[in-house]
Amino acid sequence: MKEHLIVNVKKGSPADLAGIKKGDRLISLNDKPISDIFDYDFIATDTSLDVLIKTKDDAEKRIHIEKEEDEDLGLLFPESLMDNYKSCYNNCIFCFIDQNPPGMRETIYFKDDDSRLSFLQGNYITMTNMKEEEIDRIIEYKLAPINVSVHTTNPELRCSMLHNRFAGDIMRRLQRLCEAEIPMNGQIVLCKGVNDGKELVRSLTDLLTFAPVMSSVSVVPVGLTRYRDGLCQLEKFTKEDAEEVIGIIEDIQKKAYEKFGIHFAHASDEWYITAGIPVPEEERYDGYIQLENGVGMTRLLMEDFTSAIDTVLDFKYDKKRHKPRFFLGKEEKLYDDLLRKNRGRAVSTFTGLLAKDTGLYVKKEMKRFRPDIRFETYAITNSFFGPDITVTGLLTGRDIVNALKDKELGDALLIPSNCLKADEDIFLDDMTLEELGSALQVNTIIVKSYGMDYLKSIVGV
């Protein structure tokens, strides 16, 4: 049986009161082995627990604990997963990790395909390295939602695209989850001449049979970097291709909405921008369920930013709330500051080429709101990965510095948070935020959203 080091015990918790100590090792709960955090969380909800531990002196000790059903047992472990991540068994023709240049930090080259990360972090998985008992456990524990990288429902084509002879079983596995009513989302990375056209129609039609248990499927174009030597030759999608993809998706949306009241299939923003078609209205995104796949980010930014401005302007013209500054409440003072503070302030930001028009939209809205504030946005070409990579989140520190070193940046440069590592202020090329600020001789502000927080960052409140 696996043993899990206990790195801390919450003070006053049932485990603490029962005498379990930091440095002990958990072996089982109610005689059931614990493989990872899901076993632990599921079993630890029981009100009556037999906890088998191994003490620091290697003695096994069984402790009985009675607790409330929703009460936290109180044990903490070194890793949130309580296990190592599972790496990917596939060799997909579109894999972005295979297109990274050499010399980057080691974690960037790790290919995960761990079903548990789908529940913990929202990752999309192919399900190719899952055993039947893992699917059984998902159903038993009612883990949800599960996010699945489908790519195609054609068994032979899926085996070919993933270079995995076991990849063709996806429909049967999805059927099992559907019958158990496990909520799902799907993803299709589209490759020109491979899984587009009739194959895309087939895949979306097949997946629609799982709706509404499968609530959404995103279709995103393959990302092609300049590091593709020795890899499958794939082509970039054209304007005409993008128009065809949008047409296929919108046909499926009509069928899904008539039958289930959801739009189900969603094109990532890149398709609309490539086709020169305005992004859909907010209602078409079903609550932005596929935002992490670049579906609806443009619309959400526009709606959030305009809503923030309109909220402040509503305050300005609401005579009942327009009181002398001394009498303003905390929220009212914020709105008053946004309308009046830092006159003549100059601020800048940047985007990838994909979000160029979105940056111009924000600039236009700022002119409407505070024409005294100079807000500049710069669209940056990705030299590190190549010009076909156009998303903001894949811009490196050096590309940003090279593009902005001769530009007027003003009092502060706003840094989109998705350019930085999740737990550290460093860019993909390991340049730190401090190094970037020093190279450009400008103050930097990390921006995490495009609503009121973004507006506050621009105004300097």
GROMACS .gro file of N, CA and C in nm, residues 68-141:
model
  222
   68GLU      N    1  -1.817   1.493   1.223
   68GLU     CA    2  -1.933   1.534   1.143
   68GLU      C    3  -1.907   1.501   0.996
   69GLU      N    4  -2.014   1.483   0.920
   69GLU     CA    5  -2.000   1.438   0.781
   69GLU      C    6  -1.919   1.535   0.697
   70ASP      N    7  -1.942   1.665   0.711
   70ASP     CA    8  -1.872   1.764   0.629
   70ASP      C    9  -1.749   1.822   0.700
   71GLU      N   10  -1.712   1.766   0.813
   71GLU     CA   11  -1.598   1.818   0.889
   71GLU      C   12  -1.467   1.770   0.828
   72ASP      N   13  -1.373   1.861   0.811
   72ASP     CA   14  -1.242   1.828   0.755
   72ASP      C   15  -1.163   1.743   0.852
   73LEU      N   16  -1.110   1.631   0.803
   73LEU     CA   17  -1.030   1.544   0.889
   73LEU      C   18  -0.908   1.616   0.942
   74GLY      N   19  -0.847   1.702   0.859
   74GLY     CA   20  -0.739   1.787   0.908
   74GLY      C   21  -0.598   1.748   0.869
   75LEU      N   22  -0.582   1.655   0.774
   75LEU     CA   23  -0.447   1.614   0.734
   75LEU      C   24  -0.403   1.692   0.610
   76LEU      N   25  -0.275   1.730   0.608
   76LEU     CA   26  -0.217   1.801   0.494
   76LEU      C   27  -0.098   1.722   0.440
   77PHE      N   28  -0.085   1.721   0.306
   77PHE     CA   29   0.016   1.639   0.239
   77PHE      C   30   0.106   1.726   0.151
   78PRO      N   31   0.223   1.675   0.111
   78PRO     CA   32   0.319   1.758   0.036
   78PRO      C   33   0.266   1.808  -0.098
   79GLU      N   34   0.195   1.723  -0.172
   79GLU     CA   35   0.142   1.761  -0.303
   79GLU      C   36  -0.010   1.759  -0.299
   80SER      N   37  -0.070   1.852  -0.371
   80SER     CA   38  -0.216   1.860  -0.372
   80SER      C   39  -0.279   1.734  -0.430
   81LEU      N   40  -0.210   1.668  -0.522
   81LEU     CA   41  -0.263   1.547  -0.585
   81LEU      C   42  -0.238   1.422  -0.501
   82MET      N   43  -0.141   1.429  -0.408
   82MET     CA   44  -0.098   1.313  -0.328
   82MET      C   45  -0.041   1.202  -0.417
   83ASP      N   46   0.010   1.239  -0.533
   83ASP     CA   47   0.065   1.141  -0.626
   83ASP      C   48   0.142   1.215  -0.734
   84ASN      N   49   0.222   1.143  -0.812
   84ASN     CA   50   0.292   1.203  -0.925
   84ASN      C   51   0.196   1.220  -1.043
   85TYR      N   52   0.222   1.321  -1.126
   85TYR     CA   53   0.140   1.342  -1.245
   85TYR      C   54   0.170   1.234  -1.349
   86LYS      N   55   0.067   1.193  -1.423
   86LYS     CA   56   0.085   1.095  -1.529
   86LYS      C   57   0.118   1.168  -1.660
   87SER      N   58   0.220   1.122  -1.728
   87SER     CA   59   0.258   1.185  -1.854
   87SER      C   60   0.177   1.127  -1.970
   88CYS      N   61   0.181   1.195  -2.082
   88CYS     CA   62   0.101   1.159  -2.199
   88CYS      C   63   0.163   1.041  -2.273
   89TYR      N   64   0.077   0.948  -2.319
   89TYR     CA   65   0.122   0.831  -2.394
   89TYR      C   66   0.115   0.856  -2.545
   90ASN      N   67   0.063   0.972  -2.585
   90ASN     CA   68   0.040   0.996  -2.728
   90ASN      C   69   0.157   1.068  -2.794
   91ASN      N   70   0.151   1.074  -2.925
   91ASN     CA   71   0.247   1.152  -3.004
   91ASN      C   72   0.166   1.228  -3.109
   92CYS      N   73   0.084   1.321  -3.061
   92CYS     CA   74  -0.013   1.390  -3.147
   92CYS      C   75   0.055   1.473  -3.254
   93ILE      N   76  -0.005   1.476  -3.372
   93ILE     CA   77   0.055   1.549  -3.483
   93ILE      C   78   0.051   1.699  -3.461
   94PHE      N   79  -0.033   1.746  -3.367
   94PHE     CA   80  -0.050   1.890  -3.342
   94PHE      C   81   0.008   1.935  -3.210
   95CYS      N   82   0.077   1.846  -3.138
   95CYS     CA   83   0.122   1.877  -3.002
   95CYS      C   84   0.206   2.006  -2.998
   96PHE      N   85   0.164   2.099  -2.913
   96PHE     CA   86   0.237   2.226  -2.904
   96PHE      C   87   0.370   2.208  -2.831
   97ILE      N   88   0.375   2.116  -2.737
   97ILE     CA   89   0.497   2.097  -2.658
   97ILE      C   90   0.611   2.049  -2.748
   98ASP      N   91   0.579   1.969  -2.849
   98ASP     CA   92   0.682   1.924  -2.943
   98ASP      C   93   0.737   2.040  -3.026
   99GLN      N   94   0.667   2.153  -3.026
   99GLN     CA   95   0.708   2.268  -3.108
   99GLN      C   96   0.780   2.375  -3.025
  100ASN      N   97   0.819   2.341  -2.904
  100ASN     CA   98   0.897   2.434  -2.822
  100ASN      C   99   1.044   2.429  -2.862
  101PRO      N  100   1.114   2.541  -2.854
  101PRO     CA  101   1.257   2.541  -2.884
  101PRO      C  102   1.335   2.476  -2.770
  102PRO      N  103   1.458   2.434  -2.794
  102PRO     CA  104   1.539   2.379  -2.685
  102PRO      C  105   1.583   2.489  -2.588
  103GLY      N  106   1.623   2.445  -2.468
  103GLY     CA  107   1.681   2.538  -2.372
  103GLY      C  108   1.584   2.606  -2.280
  104MET      N  109   1.457   2.569  -2.282
  104MET     CA  110   1.360   2.629  -2.191
  104MET      C  111   1.357   2.551  -2.059
  105ARG      N  112   1.285   2.604  -1.959
  105ARG     CA  113   1.283   2.535  -1.830
  105ARG      C  114   1.214   2.399  -1.844
  106GLU      N  115   1.258   2.303  -1.764
  106GLU     CA  116   1.220   2.162  -1.779
  106GLU      C  117   1.070   2.139  -1.777
  107THR      N  118   0.997   2.213  -1.692
  107THR     CA  119   0.854   2.188  -1.676
  107THR      C  120   0.777   2.216  -1.804
  108ILE      N  121   0.830   2.300  -1.892
  108ILE     CA  122   0.759   2.334  -2.016
  108ILE      C  123   0.750   2.213  -2.110
  109TYR      N  124   0.844   2.120  -2.098
  109TYR     CA  125   0.847   2.004  -2.187
  109TYR      C  126   0.767   1.885  -2.135
  110PHE      N  127   0.708   1.899  -2.015
  110PHE     CA  128   0.632   1.786  -1.959
  110PHE      C  129   0.494   1.780  -2.023
  111LYS      N  130   0.461   1.663  -2.079
  111LYS     CA  131   0.330   1.641  -2.139
  111LYS      C  132   0.242   1.568  -2.037
  112ASP      N  133   0.142   1.635  -1.986
  112ASP     CA  134   0.053   1.567  -1.894
  112ASP      C  135  -0.073   1.523  -1.967
  113ASP      N  136  -0.127   1.411  -1.926
  113ASP     CA  137  -0.255   1.362  -1.977
  113ASP      C  138  -0.322   1.290  -1.861
  114ASP      N  139  -0.324   1.360  -1.748
  114ASP     CA  140  -0.368   1.301  -1.621
  114ASP      C  141  -0.514   1.338  -1.597
  115SER      N  142  -0.601   1.238  -1.593
  115SER     CA  143  -0.744   1.265  -1.577
  115SER      C  144  -0.774   1.342  -1.450
  116ARG      N  145  -0.692   1.324  -1.348
  116ARG     CA  146  -0.719   1.391  -1.220
  116ARG      C  147  -0.700   1.542  -1.231
  117LEU      N  148  -0.611   1.585  -1.322
  117LEU     CA  149  -0.591   1.729  -1.341
  117LEU      C  150  -0.709   1.793  -1.413
  118SER      N  151  -0.789   1.711  -1.480
  118SER     CA  152  -0.910   1.764  -1.543
  118SER      C  153  -1.005   1.816  -1.437
  119PHE      N  154  -1.012   1.747  -1.323
  119PHE     CA  155  -1.101   1.788  -1.215
  119PHE      C  156  -1.037   1.894  -1.126
  120LEU      N  157  -0.906   1.886  -1.107
  120LEU     CA  158  -0.838   1.980  -1.018
  120LEU      C  159  -0.810   2.114  -1.086
  121GLN      N  160  -0.772   2.110  -1.214
  121GLN     CA  161  -0.725   2.232  -1.280
  121GLN      C  162  -0.799   2.264  -1.410
  122GLY      N  163  -0.892   2.178  -1.451
  122GLY     CA  164  -0.965   2.202  -1.575
  122GLY      C  165  -0.892   2.159  -1.700
  123ASN      N  166  -0.782   2.083  -1.686
  123ASN     CA  167  -0.706   2.038  -1.802
  123ASN      C  168  -0.791   1.948  -1.893
  124TYR      N  169  -0.759   1.950  -2.023
  124TYR     CA  170  -0.825   1.861  -2.118
  124TYR      C  171  -0.739   1.736  -2.137
  125ILE      N  172  -0.803   1.620  -2.137
  125ILE     CA  173  -0.731   1.493  -2.145
  125ILE      C  174  -0.785   1.410  -2.262
  126THR      N  175  -0.701   1.320  -2.315
  126THR     CA  176  -0.743   1.237  -2.427
  126THR      C  177  -0.810   1.108  -2.382
  127MET      N  178  -0.793   1.069  -2.256
  127MET     CA  179  -0.847   0.946  -2.198
  127MET      C  180  -0.776   0.820  -2.250
  128THR      N  181  -0.667   0.836  -2.326
  128THR     CA  182  -0.601   0.718  -2.382
  128THR      C  183  -0.523   0.639  -2.279
  129ASN      N  184  -0.481   0.704  -2.170
  129ASN     CA  185  -0.402   0.630  -2.070
  129ASN      C  186  -0.486   0.593  -1.948
  130MET      N  187  -0.618   0.597  -1.962
  130MET     CA  188  -0.708   0.564  -1.852
  130MET      C  189  -0.748   0.417  -1.858
  131LYS      N  190  -0.739   0.351  -1.745
  131LYS     CA  191  -0.788   0.214  -1.734
  131LYS      C  192  -0.937   0.217  -1.702
  132GLU      N  193  -1.003   0.105  -1.725
  132GLU     CA  194  -1.147   0.099  -1.700
  132GLU      C  195  -1.181   0.127  -1.554
  133GLU      N  196  -1.092   0.083  -1.462
  133GLU     CA  197  -1.120   0.108  -1.320
  133GLU      C  198  -1.114   0.257  -1.286
  134GLU      N  199  -1.037   0.334  -1.364
  134GLU     CA  200  -1.033   0.478  -1.342
  134GLU      C  201  -1.166   0.542  -1.381
  135ILE      N  202  -1.224   0.493  -1.490
  135ILE     CA  203  -1.356   0.542  -1.530
  135ILE      C  204  -1.460   0.500  -1.426
  136ASP      N  205  -1.446   0.377  -1.375
  136ASP     CA  206  -1.536   0.330  -1.268
  136ASP      C  207  -1.529   0.424  -1.148
  137ARG      N  208  -1.410   0.467  -1.114
  137ARG     CA  209  -1.393   0.553  -0.997
  137ARG      C  210  -1.455   0.692  -1.019
  138ILE      N  211  -1.438   0.744  -1.141
  138ILE     CA  212  -1.500   0.873  -1.173
  138ILE      C  213  -1.652   0.864  -1.154
  139ILE      N  214  -1.709   0.753  -1.200
  139ILE     CA  215  -1.853   0.734  -1.188
  139ILE      C  216  -1.894   0.714  -1.043
  140GLU      N  217  -1.817   0.635  -0.968
  140GLU     CA  218  -1.850   0.610  -0.827
  140GLU      C  219  -1.839   0.737  -0.744
  141TYR      N  220  -1.733   0.814  -0.766
  141TYR     CA  221  -1.712   0.935  -0.687
  141TYR      C  222  -1.789   1.056  -0.742
   0.00000   0.00000   0.00000
